[in-house]
Every structure is written in C-alpha cells, then in structure tokens.
JSON list of C-alpha atoms and ligand atoms in Angstrom, two decimals:
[
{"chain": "A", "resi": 1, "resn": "UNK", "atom": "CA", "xyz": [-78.79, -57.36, 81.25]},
{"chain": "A", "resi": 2, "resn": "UNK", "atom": "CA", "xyz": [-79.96, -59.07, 84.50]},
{"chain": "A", "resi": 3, "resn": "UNK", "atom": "CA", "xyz": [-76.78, -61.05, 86.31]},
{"chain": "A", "resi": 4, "resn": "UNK", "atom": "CA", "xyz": [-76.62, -64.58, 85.33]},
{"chain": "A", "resi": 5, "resn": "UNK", "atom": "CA", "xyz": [-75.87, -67.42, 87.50]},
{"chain": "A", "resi": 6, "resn": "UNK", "atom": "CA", "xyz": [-73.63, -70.26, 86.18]},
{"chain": "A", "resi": 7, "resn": "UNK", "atom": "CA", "xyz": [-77.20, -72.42, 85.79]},
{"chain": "A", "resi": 8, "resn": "UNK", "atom": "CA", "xyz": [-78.54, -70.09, 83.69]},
{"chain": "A", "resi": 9, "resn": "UNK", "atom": "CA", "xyz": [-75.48, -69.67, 81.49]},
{"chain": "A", "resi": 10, "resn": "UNK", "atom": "CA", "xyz": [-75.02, -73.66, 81.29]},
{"chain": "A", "resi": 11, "resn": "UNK", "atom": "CA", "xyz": [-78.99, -74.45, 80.60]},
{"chain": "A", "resi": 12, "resn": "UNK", "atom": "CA", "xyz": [-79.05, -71.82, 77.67]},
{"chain": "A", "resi": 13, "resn": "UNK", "atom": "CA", "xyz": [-76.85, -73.43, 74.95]},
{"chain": "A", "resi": 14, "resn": "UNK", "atom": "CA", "xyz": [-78.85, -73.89, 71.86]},
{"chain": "A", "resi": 15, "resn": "UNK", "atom": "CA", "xyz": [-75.80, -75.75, 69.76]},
{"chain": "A", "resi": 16, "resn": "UNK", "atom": "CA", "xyz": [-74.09, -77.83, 72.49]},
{"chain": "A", "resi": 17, "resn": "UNK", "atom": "CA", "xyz": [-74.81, -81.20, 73.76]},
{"chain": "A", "resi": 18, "resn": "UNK", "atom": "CA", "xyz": [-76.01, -81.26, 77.22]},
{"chain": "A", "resi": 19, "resn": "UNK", "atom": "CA", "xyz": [-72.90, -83.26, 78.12]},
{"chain": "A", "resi": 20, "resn": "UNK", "atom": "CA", "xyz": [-70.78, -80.31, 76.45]},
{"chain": "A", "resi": 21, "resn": "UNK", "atom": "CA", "xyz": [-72.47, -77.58, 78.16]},
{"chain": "A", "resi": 22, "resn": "UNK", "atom": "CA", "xyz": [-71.68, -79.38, 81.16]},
{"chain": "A", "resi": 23, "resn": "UNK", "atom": "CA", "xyz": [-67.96, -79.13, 80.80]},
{"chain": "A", "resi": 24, "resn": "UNK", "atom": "CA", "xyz": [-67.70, -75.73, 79.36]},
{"chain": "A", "resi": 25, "resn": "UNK", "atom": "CA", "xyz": [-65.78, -73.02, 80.94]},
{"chain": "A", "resi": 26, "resn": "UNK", "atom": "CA", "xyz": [-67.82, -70.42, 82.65]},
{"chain": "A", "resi": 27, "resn": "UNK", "atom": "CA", "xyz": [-66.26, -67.45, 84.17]},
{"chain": "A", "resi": 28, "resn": "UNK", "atom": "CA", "xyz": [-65.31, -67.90, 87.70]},
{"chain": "A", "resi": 29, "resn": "UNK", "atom": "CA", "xyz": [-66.04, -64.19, 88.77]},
{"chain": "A", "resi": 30, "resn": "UNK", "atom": "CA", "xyz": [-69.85, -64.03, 87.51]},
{"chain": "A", "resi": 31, "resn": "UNK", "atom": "CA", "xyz": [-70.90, -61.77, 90.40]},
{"chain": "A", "resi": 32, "resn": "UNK", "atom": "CA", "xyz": [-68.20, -59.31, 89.83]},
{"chain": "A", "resi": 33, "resn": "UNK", "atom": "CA", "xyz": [-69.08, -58.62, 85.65]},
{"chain": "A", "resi": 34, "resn": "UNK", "atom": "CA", "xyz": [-70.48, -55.46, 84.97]},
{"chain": "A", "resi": 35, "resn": "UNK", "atom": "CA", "xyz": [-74.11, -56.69, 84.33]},
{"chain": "A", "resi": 36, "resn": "UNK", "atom": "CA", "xyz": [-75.54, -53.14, 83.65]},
{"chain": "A", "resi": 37, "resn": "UNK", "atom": "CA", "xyz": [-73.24, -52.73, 81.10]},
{"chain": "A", "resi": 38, "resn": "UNK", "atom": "CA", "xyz": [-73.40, -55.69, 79.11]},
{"chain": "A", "resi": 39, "resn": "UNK", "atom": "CA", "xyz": [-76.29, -56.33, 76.48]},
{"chain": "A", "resi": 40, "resn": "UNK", "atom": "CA", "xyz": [-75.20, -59.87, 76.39]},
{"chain": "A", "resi": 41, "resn": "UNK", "atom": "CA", "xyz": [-72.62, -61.73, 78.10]},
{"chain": "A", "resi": 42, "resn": "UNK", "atom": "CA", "xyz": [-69.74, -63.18, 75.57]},
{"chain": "A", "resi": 43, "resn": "UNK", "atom": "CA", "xyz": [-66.54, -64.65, 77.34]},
{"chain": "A", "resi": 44, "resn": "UNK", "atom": "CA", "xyz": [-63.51, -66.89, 75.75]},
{"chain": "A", "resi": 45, "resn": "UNK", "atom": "CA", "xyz": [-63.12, -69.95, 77.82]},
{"chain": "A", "resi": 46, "resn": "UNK", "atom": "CA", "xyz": [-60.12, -69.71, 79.88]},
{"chain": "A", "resi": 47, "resn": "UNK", "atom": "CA", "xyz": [-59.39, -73.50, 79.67]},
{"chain": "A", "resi": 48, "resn": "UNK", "atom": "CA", "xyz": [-60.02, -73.88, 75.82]},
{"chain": "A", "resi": 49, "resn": "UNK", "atom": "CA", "xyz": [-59.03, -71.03, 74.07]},
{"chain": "A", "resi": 50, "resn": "UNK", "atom": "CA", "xyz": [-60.26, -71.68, 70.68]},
{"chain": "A", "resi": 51, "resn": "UNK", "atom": "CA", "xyz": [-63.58, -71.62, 72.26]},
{"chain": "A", "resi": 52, "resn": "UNK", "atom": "CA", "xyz": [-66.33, -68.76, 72.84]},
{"chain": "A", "resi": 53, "resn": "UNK", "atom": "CA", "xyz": [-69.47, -68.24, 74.19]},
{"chain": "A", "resi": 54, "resn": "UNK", "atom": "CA", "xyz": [-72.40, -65.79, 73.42]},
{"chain": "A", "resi": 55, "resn": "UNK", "atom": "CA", "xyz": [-75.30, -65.60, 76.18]},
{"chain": "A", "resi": 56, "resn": "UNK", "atom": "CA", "xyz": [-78.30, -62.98, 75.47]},
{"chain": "A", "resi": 57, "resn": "UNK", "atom": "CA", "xyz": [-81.43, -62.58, 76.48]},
{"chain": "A", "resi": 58, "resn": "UNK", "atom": "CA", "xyz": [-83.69, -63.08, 73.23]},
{"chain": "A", "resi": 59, "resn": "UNK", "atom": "CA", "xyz": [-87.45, -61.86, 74.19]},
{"chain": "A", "resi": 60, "resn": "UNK", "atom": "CA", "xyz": [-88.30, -65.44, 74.51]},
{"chain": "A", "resi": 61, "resn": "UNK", "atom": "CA", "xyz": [-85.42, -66.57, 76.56]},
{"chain": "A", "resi": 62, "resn": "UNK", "atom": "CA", "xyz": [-82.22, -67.00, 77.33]},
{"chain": "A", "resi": 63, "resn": "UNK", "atom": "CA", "xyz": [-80.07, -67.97, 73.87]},
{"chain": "A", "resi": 64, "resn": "UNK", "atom": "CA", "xyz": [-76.59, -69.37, 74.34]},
{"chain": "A", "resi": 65, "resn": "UNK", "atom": "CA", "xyz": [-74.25, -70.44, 71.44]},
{"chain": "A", "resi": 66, "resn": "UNK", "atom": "CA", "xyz": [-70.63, -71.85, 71.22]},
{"chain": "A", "resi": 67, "resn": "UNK", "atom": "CA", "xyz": [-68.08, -70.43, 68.83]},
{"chain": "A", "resi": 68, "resn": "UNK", "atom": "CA", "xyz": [-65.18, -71.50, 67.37]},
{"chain": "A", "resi": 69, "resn": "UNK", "atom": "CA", "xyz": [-62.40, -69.61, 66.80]},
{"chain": "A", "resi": 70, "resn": "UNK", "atom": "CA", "xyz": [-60.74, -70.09, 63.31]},
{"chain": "A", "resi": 71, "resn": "UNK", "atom": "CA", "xyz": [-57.12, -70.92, 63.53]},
{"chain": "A", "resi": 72, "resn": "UNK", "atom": "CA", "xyz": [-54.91, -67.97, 61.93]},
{"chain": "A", "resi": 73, "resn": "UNK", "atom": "CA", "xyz": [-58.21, -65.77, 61.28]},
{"chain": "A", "resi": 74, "resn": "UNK", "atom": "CA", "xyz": [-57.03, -63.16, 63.74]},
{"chain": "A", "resi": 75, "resn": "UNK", "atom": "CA", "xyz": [-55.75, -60.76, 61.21]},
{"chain": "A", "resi": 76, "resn": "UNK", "atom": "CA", "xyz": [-52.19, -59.35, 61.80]},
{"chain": "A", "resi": 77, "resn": "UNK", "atom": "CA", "xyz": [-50.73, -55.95, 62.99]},
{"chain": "A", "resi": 78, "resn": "UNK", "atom": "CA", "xyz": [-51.30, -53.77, 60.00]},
{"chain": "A", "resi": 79, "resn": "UNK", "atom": "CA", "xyz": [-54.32, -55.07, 58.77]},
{"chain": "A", "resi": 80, "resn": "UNK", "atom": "CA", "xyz": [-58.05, -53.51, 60.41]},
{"chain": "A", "resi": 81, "resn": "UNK", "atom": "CA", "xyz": [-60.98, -55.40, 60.70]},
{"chain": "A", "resi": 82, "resn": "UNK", "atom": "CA", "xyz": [-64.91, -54.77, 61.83]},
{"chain": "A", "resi": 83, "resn": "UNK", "atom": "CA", "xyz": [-66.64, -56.90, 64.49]},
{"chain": "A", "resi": 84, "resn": "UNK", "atom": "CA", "xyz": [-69.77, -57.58, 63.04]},
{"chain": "A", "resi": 85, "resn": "UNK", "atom": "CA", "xyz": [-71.88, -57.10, 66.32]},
{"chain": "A", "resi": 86, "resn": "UNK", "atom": "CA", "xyz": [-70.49, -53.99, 67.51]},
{"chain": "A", "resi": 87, "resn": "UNK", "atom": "CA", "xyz": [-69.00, -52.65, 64.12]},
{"chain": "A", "resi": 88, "resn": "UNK", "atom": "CA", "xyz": [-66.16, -51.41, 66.72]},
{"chain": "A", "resi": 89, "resn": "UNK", "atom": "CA", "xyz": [-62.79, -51.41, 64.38]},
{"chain": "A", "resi": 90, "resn": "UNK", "atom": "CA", "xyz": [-59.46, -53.70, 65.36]},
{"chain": "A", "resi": 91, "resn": "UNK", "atom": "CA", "xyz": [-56.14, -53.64, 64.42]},
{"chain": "A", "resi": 92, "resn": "UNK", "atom": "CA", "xyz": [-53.32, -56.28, 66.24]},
{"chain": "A", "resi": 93, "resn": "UNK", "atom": "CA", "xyz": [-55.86, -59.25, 65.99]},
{"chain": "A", "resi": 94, "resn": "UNK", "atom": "CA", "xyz": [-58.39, -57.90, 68.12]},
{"chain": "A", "resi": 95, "resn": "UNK", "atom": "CA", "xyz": [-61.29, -59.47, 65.46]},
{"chain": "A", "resi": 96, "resn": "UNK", "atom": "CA", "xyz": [-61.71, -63.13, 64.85]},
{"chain": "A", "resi": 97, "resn": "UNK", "atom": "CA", "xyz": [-63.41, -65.11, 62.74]},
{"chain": "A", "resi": 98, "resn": "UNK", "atom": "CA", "xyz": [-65.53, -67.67, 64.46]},
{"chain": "A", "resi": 99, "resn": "UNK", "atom": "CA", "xyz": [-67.97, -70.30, 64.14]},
{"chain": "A", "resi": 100, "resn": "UNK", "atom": "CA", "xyz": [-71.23, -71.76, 65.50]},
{"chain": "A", "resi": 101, "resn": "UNK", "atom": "CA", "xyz": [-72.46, -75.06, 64.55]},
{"chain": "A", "resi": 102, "resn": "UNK", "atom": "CA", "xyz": [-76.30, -74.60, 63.87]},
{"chain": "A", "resi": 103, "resn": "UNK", "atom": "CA", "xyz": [-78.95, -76.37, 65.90]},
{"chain": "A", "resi": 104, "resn": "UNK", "atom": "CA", "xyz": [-80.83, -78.99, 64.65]},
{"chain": "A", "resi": 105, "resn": "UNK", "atom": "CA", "xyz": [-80.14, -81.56, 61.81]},
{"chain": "A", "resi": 106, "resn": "UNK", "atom": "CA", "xyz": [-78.50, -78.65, 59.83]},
{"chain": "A", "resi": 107, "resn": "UNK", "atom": "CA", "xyz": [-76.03, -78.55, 63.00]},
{"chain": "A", "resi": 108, "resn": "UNK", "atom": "CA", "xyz": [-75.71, -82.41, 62.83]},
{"chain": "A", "resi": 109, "resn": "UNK", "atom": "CA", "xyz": [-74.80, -82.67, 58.95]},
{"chain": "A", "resi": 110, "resn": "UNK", "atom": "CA", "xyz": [-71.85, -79.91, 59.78]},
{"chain": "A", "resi": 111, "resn": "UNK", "atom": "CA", "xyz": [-73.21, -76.54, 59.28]},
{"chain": "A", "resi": 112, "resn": "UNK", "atom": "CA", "xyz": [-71.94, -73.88, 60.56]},
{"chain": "A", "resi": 113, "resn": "UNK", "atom": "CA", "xyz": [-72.56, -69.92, 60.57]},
{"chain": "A", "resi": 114, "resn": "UNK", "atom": "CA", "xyz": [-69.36, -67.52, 60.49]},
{"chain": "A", "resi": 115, "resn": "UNK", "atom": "CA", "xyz": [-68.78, -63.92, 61.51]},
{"chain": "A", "resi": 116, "resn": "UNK", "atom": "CA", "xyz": [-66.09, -61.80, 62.57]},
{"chain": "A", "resi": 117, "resn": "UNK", "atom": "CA", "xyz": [-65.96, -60.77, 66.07]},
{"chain": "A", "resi": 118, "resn": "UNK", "atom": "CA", "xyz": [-63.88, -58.93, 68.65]},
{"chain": "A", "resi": 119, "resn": "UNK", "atom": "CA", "xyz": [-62.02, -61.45, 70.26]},
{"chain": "A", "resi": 120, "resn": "UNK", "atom": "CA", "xyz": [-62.62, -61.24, 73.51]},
{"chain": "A", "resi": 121, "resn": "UNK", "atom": "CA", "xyz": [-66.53, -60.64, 72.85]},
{"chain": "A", "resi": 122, "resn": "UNK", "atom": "CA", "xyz": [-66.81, -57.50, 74.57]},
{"chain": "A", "resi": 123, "resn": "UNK", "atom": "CA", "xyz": [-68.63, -55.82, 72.07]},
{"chain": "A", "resi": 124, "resn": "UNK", "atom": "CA", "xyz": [-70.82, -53.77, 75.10]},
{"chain": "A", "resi": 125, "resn": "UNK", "atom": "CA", "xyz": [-67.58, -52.90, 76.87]},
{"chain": "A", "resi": 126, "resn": "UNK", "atom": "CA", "xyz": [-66.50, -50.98, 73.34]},
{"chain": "A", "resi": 127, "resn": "UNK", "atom": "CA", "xyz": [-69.76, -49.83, 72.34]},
{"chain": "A", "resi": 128, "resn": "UNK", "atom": "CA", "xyz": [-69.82, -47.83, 75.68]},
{"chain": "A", "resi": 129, "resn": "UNK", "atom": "CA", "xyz": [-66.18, -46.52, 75.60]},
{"chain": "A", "resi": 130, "resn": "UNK", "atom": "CA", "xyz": [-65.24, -48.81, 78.64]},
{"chain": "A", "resi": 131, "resn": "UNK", "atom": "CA", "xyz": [-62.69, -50.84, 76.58]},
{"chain": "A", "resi": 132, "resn": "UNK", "atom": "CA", "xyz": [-60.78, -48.96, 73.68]},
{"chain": "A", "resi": 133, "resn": "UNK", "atom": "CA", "xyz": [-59.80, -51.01, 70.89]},
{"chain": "A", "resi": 134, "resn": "UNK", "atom": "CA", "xyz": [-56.16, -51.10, 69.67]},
{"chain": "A", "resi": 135, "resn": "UNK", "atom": "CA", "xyz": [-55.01, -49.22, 66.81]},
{"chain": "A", "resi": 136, "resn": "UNK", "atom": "CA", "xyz": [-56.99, -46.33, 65.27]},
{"chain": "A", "resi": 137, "resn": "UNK", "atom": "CA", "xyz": [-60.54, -46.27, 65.99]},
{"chain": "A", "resi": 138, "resn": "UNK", "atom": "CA", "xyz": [-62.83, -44.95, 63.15]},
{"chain": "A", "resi": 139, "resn": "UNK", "atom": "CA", "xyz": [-65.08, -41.94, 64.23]},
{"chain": "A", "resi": 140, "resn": "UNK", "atom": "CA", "xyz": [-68.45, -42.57, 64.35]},
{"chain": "A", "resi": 141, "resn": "UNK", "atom": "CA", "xyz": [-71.51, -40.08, 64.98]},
{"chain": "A", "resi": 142, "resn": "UNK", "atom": "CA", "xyz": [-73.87, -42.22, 66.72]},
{"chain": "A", "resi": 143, "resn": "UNK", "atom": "CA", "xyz": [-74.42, -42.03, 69.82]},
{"chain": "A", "resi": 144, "resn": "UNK", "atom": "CA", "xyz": [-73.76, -44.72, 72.48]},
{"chain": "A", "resi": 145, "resn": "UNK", "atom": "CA", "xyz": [-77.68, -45.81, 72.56]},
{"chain": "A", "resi": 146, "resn": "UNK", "atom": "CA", "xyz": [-77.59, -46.10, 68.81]},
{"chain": "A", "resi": 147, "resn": "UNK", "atom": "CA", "xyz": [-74.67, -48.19, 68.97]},
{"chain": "A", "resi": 148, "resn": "UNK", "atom": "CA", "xyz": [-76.56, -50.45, 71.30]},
{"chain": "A", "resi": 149, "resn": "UNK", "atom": "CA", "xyz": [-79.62, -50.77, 69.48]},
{"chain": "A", "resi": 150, "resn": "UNK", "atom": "CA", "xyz": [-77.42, -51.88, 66.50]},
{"chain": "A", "resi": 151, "resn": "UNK", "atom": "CA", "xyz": [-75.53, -54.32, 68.77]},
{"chain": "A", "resi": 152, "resn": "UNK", "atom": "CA", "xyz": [-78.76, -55.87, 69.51]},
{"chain": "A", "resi": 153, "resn": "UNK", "atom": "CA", "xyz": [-80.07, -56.23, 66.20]},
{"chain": "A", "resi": 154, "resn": "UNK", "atom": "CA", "xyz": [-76.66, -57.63, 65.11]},
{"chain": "A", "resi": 155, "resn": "UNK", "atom": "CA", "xyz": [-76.80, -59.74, 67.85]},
{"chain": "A", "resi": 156, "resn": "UNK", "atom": "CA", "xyz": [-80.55, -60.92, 66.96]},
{"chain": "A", "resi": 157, "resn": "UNK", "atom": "CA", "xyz": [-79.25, -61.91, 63.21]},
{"chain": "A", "resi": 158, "resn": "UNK", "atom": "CA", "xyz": [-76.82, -63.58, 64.24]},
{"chain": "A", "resi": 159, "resn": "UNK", "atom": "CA", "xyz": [-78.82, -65.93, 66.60]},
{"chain": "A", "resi": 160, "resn": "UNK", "atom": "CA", "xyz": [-81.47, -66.33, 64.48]},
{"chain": "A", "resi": 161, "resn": "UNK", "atom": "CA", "xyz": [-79.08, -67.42, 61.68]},
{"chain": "A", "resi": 162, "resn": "UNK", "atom": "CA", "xyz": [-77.65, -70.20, 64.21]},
{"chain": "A", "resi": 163, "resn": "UNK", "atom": "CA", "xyz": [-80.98, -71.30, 65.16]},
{"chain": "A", "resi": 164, "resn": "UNK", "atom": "CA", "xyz": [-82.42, -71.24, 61.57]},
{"chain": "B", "resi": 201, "resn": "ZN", "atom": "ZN1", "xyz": [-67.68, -56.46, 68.83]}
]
C-alpha cells in the first residue's frame, strides 16, 4: 500500500469520535514500516493495549476502524486458532478476538462486529512468510498472491460489516 502519514491514519477512522482519533496511538516509526509489503496497515496501540487499529485503502478511500481486544479471548498454549483475515493458524495466543463498534446509530445503540485476528494484525507480514506464526503452521497450496487476494476480500467483509 502507499506509506501513510500520521494525518492520513488519524482522518480515516470510520467508528471513532473525532476527539478519540485524536488521542489514539499511532506508530512512532511510520516511515520505517514496510509499506510494499503491507495490504493494509493494522498496529496494537502501544499505550492502550486492549486497543487495535485497521487502516486500508478501500477503492473509495481510506477506511480506518478501532478494535477491541476481548479480555481472556487469546486462546492458550495448546489450543490453535485461525485469523479470519489471513486464515494464517496460531497457537500461544497469537489470535484474538476483537471488536469494532459499528458506525452510525447501530454504533451508537452498542453494536459491535467480532472476529478473530492475529494479534498483532500483521496478517501481510504472515501471508508473505516475513513473520512465522508460533506453533505448527498448517500447509497450504496457495500461493502467496492468492493468499493476498483472500486477505483483501476478508479484509473488504469485514469493513463493510462495520460500516453496514
Ligand atoms: Zn491475520
């Protein structure tokens, strides 16, 4: 994806206030990401933990959304679970179930949408074999641009399920 500056990143929150996206963590290094690598930029904020962000570039625009983590939902050591973006395979609590409030007046009266995702929102970092994921990975025959395209498509769900 093209680099983002913190502007960008701040001005593309679809289910934050405008106060909230004013306060919320963005990563200090921004020029130093691997830009060509990532099909959309996903970061935990260093100063609120509980807290992740999803930035992608959605044909229209630029679509950011703020997730929750859910307390405890990072499964434990034995268990395996599935990112649903990347569909890259965890063990040791490297998926997490989080949540975005929707936008609109569905967002206002409490809804929320809920997947599973690797923790640290990598997904293109896994997808391309630049990260490996703990435990046993599951083989898979696609190939890395297959992989992507389904990343992106996940991706697009999932947005379009927050912004319903
Ligand atoms: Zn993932």
């Amino acid at each position: 994806m093209e680099p983002l500056t913190e502007r960008d990143i701040r001005t593309s929150f679809v289910n934050c206030s405008k106060g909230e996206a004013k306060r919320l963590g963005v990563p200090s290094d921004l020029a130093a990401l691997p830009w060509d690598d990532l099909d959309f930029l996903g970061y935990r904020d260093p100063g609120a933990p509980a807290t992740g962000f999803v930035v992608a570039e959605n044909g229209t625009g630029l679509v950011g959304v703020a997730l929750r983590a859910v307390k405890g939902s990072a499964r434990g050591f034995t268990a395996r679970s599935m990112c649903s973006l990347c569909l890259t395979t965890h063990s040791s609590g490297g998926v997490a179930l989080m949540t975005a409030r929707r936008t609109g007046e569905s967002g206002r009266q409490g809804n929320t949408v809920g997947q599973y995702f690797c923790t640290d929102l990598a997904c293109s970092l896994y997808i391309r074999g630049h990260k490996k994921a703990v435990g046993t990975e599951l083989t898979e025959t696609l190939t890395t641009d297959e992989k992507i395209a389904r990343t992106r498509t996940n991706l697009t769900t999932f947005l379009a399920r927050v912004a319903e």
